GROMACS .gro file of C-alpha atoms in nm:
model
  143
    1MET     CA    1   9.477  12.273  14.594
    2ARG     CA    2   9.687  11.958  14.567
    3HIS     CA    3   9.375  11.740  14.524
    4ALA     CA    4   9.245  11.973  14.256
    5SER     CA    5   9.569  11.946  14.056
    6HIS     CA    6   9.564  11.565  14.088
    7ALA     CA    7   9.204  11.561  13.969
    8LEU     CA    8   9.296  11.784  13.676
    9ILE     CA    9   9.591  11.561  13.580
   10LEU     CA   10   9.374  11.249  13.607
   11SER     CA   11   9.105  11.411  13.390
   12ILE     CA   12   9.361  11.504  13.125
   13LEU     CA   13   9.504  11.151  13.123
   14LEU     CA   14   9.160  10.999  13.087
   15LEU     CA   15   9.070  11.236  12.806
   16CYS     CA   16   9.397  11.172  12.622
   17GLY     CA   17   9.352  10.797  12.653
   18GLY     CA   18   9.006  10.822  12.501
   19ALA     CA   19   9.129  11.053  12.227
   20ALA     CA   20   9.407  10.809  12.136
   21ALA     CA   21   9.156  10.528  12.099
   22ALA     CA   22   8.924  10.750  11.896
   23GLU     CA   23   9.208  10.832  11.654
   24GLN     CA   24   9.282  10.469  11.566
   25ALA     CA   25   9.264  10.365  11.204
   26ALA     CA   26   8.962  10.170  11.083
   27GLY     CA   27   9.184   9.878  10.996
   28LEU     CA   28   9.524   9.748  10.904
   29ASN     CA   29   9.686   9.660  10.572
   30VAL     CA   30   9.986   9.434  10.622
   31LEU     CA   31  10.217   9.389  10.325
   32VAL     CA   32  10.457   9.100  10.379
   33THR     CA   33  10.747   9.038  10.141
   34SER     CA   34  11.028   8.943  10.378
   35PRO     CA   35  11.164   8.586  10.372
   36ASP     CA   36  11.258   8.629  10.739
   37ARG     CA   37  11.030   8.408  10.949
   38GLN     CA   38  11.065   8.629  11.256
   39ALA     CA   39  10.948   8.933  11.057
   40GLN     CA   40  10.660   8.726  10.918
   41MET     CA   41  10.570   8.623  11.274
   42MET     CA   42  10.562   8.986  11.389
   43ALA     CA   43  10.330   9.071  11.098
   44MET     CA   44  10.092   8.794  11.205
   45VAL     CA   45  10.109   8.886  11.576
   46LEU     CA   46  10.027   9.253  11.510
   47SER     CA   47   9.749   9.153  11.271
   48SER     CA   48   9.603   8.917  11.532
   49GLN     CA   49   9.612   9.184  11.800
   50ALA     CA   50   9.452   9.441  11.571
   51MET     CA   51   9.160   9.204  11.521
   52LYS     CA   52   9.129   9.048  11.868
   53THR     CA   53   9.212   9.339  12.094
   54HIS     CA   54   9.100   9.634  11.885
   55GLY     CA   55   8.829   9.484  11.665
   56LYS     CA   56   8.988   9.614  11.345
   57ALA     CA   57   8.963   9.480  10.992
   58VAL     CA   58   9.286   9.332  10.859
   59THR     CA   59   9.401   9.275  10.503
   60ILE     CA   60   9.726   9.085  10.449
   61ILE     CA   61   9.901   9.097  10.113
   62LEU     CA   62  10.170   8.830  10.066
   63CYS     CA   63  10.428   8.875   9.792
   64ALA     CA   64  10.777   8.762   9.692
   65SER     CA   65  10.931   8.512   9.937
   66ALA     CA   66  10.653   8.570  10.189
   67GLY     CA   67  10.412   8.426   9.933
   68ASP     CA   68  10.531   8.083  10.049
   69LEU     CA   69  10.316   8.138  10.361
   70ALA     CA   70  10.008   8.105  10.143
   71LEU     CA   71  10.094   7.750  10.036
   72ARG     CA   72   9.937   7.449  10.207
   73SER     CA   73  10.275   7.274  10.195
   74THR     CA   74  10.467   7.544  10.384
   75GLU     CA   75  10.571   7.470  10.741
   76THR     CA   76  10.728   7.744  10.950
   77PRO     CA   77  10.905   7.723  11.288
   78SER     CA   78  10.730   7.809  11.612
   79PHE     CA   79  10.851   8.107  11.813
   80PRO     CA   80  10.848   8.157  12.189
   81PRO     CA   81  10.672   8.270  12.399
   82LEU     CA   82  10.358   8.183  12.198
   83ASN     CA   83  10.500   7.856  12.063
   84LYS     CA   84  10.316   7.932  11.740
   85SER     CA   85  10.439   7.975  11.386
   86PRO     CA   86  10.360   8.234  11.118
   87THR     CA   87  10.153   7.977  10.927
   88MET     CA   88   9.958   7.884  11.241
   89LEU     CA   89   9.873   8.249  11.305
   90LEU     CA   90   9.791   8.306  10.937
   91ASN     CA   91   9.538   8.023  10.950
   92LYS     CA   92   9.391   8.167  11.271
   93LEU     CA   93   9.363   8.510  11.108
   94LEU     CA   94   9.170   8.354  10.820
   95GLU     CA   95   8.934   8.191  11.073
   96MET     CA   96   8.887   8.530  11.241
   97GLY     CA   97   8.786   8.689  10.911
   98ALA     CA   98   9.105   8.853  10.789
   99THR     CA   99   9.134   8.906  10.415
  100VAL     CA  100   9.450   8.741  10.282
  101VAL     CA  101   9.563   8.779   9.924
  102ILE     CA  102   9.867   8.661   9.734
  103CYS     CA  103  10.044   8.881   9.482
  104PRO     CA  104   9.923   8.787   9.132
  105MET     CA  105  10.284   8.741   9.012
  106TYR     CA  106  10.368   8.485   9.282
  107LEU     CA  107  10.192   8.175   9.148
  108PRO     CA  108  10.309   8.191   8.784
  109THR     CA  109  10.669   8.268   8.884
  110THR     CA  110  10.690   7.982   9.135
  111GLY     CA  111  10.517   7.708   8.940
  112ASN     CA  112  10.230   7.691   9.190
  113ASN     CA  113   9.860   7.734   9.124
  114THR     CA  114   9.549   7.826   9.321
  115ASP     CA  115   9.500   7.461   9.428
  116ASP     CA  116   9.823   7.494   9.628
  117LEU     CA  117   9.690   7.785   9.837
  118ILE     CA  118   9.554   7.758  10.190
  119GLU     CA  119   9.175   7.770  10.177
  120GLY     CA  120   9.051   8.127  10.202
  121ILE     CA  121   9.356   8.289  10.041
  122THR     CA  122   9.284   8.447   9.704
  123VAL     CA  123   9.493   8.592   9.425
  124GLY     CA  124   9.501   8.968   9.459
  125LYS     CA  125   9.375   9.201   9.190
  126PRO     CA  126   9.612   9.499   9.152
  127PRO     CA  127   9.339   9.768   9.127
  128VAL     CA  128   9.169   9.634   9.441
  129CYS     CA  129   9.497   9.600   9.636
  130ALA     CA  130   9.606   9.949   9.530
  131GLY     CA  131   9.274  10.092   9.645
  132GLN     CA  132   9.310   9.916   9.980
  133VAL     CA  133   9.659  10.051  10.051
  134LEU     CA  134   9.552  10.399   9.942
  135ASP     CA  135   9.254  10.403  10.179
  136LYS     CA  136   9.341  10.679  10.425
  137ASP     CA  137   9.130  10.516  10.695
  138TYR     CA  138   9.367  10.217  10.709
  139LYS     CA  139   9.719  10.198  10.848
  140ASN     CA  140   9.976  10.027  10.627
  141LEU     CA  141  10.253   9.812  10.773
  142THR     CA  142  10.524   9.649  10.567
  143PHE     CA  143  10.741   9.356  10.664
   0.00000   0.00000   0.00000
């Protein structure tokens, strides 16, 4: 009887684990506005893991102070234990195929232009960005 209950518990755990994976979102929308570099780093780490570990599509929308991450000239501090910075991870995410857009208000309000952006980052179009964050198959995270 004891072995049967252990087998039943193990079966339930295996089924629940599979169900949790099956219920994952199709992808991740990450909206970053915080000037806090640690918060920006967490946004990049979770985005990286969504792509690498879970094979999910990631769209990152940078706005307000976080828009600085999109500039070629921006340098951010490295954080332990990875010894990587938000800008390093952002560049890696672009290499991995993440979509990264900058808020359309950022460039004109900061005196920057598209030539100042890291290659691969585009200016967001509000109807497209709104559609992305409204997509029920994607999980939205804000930092």
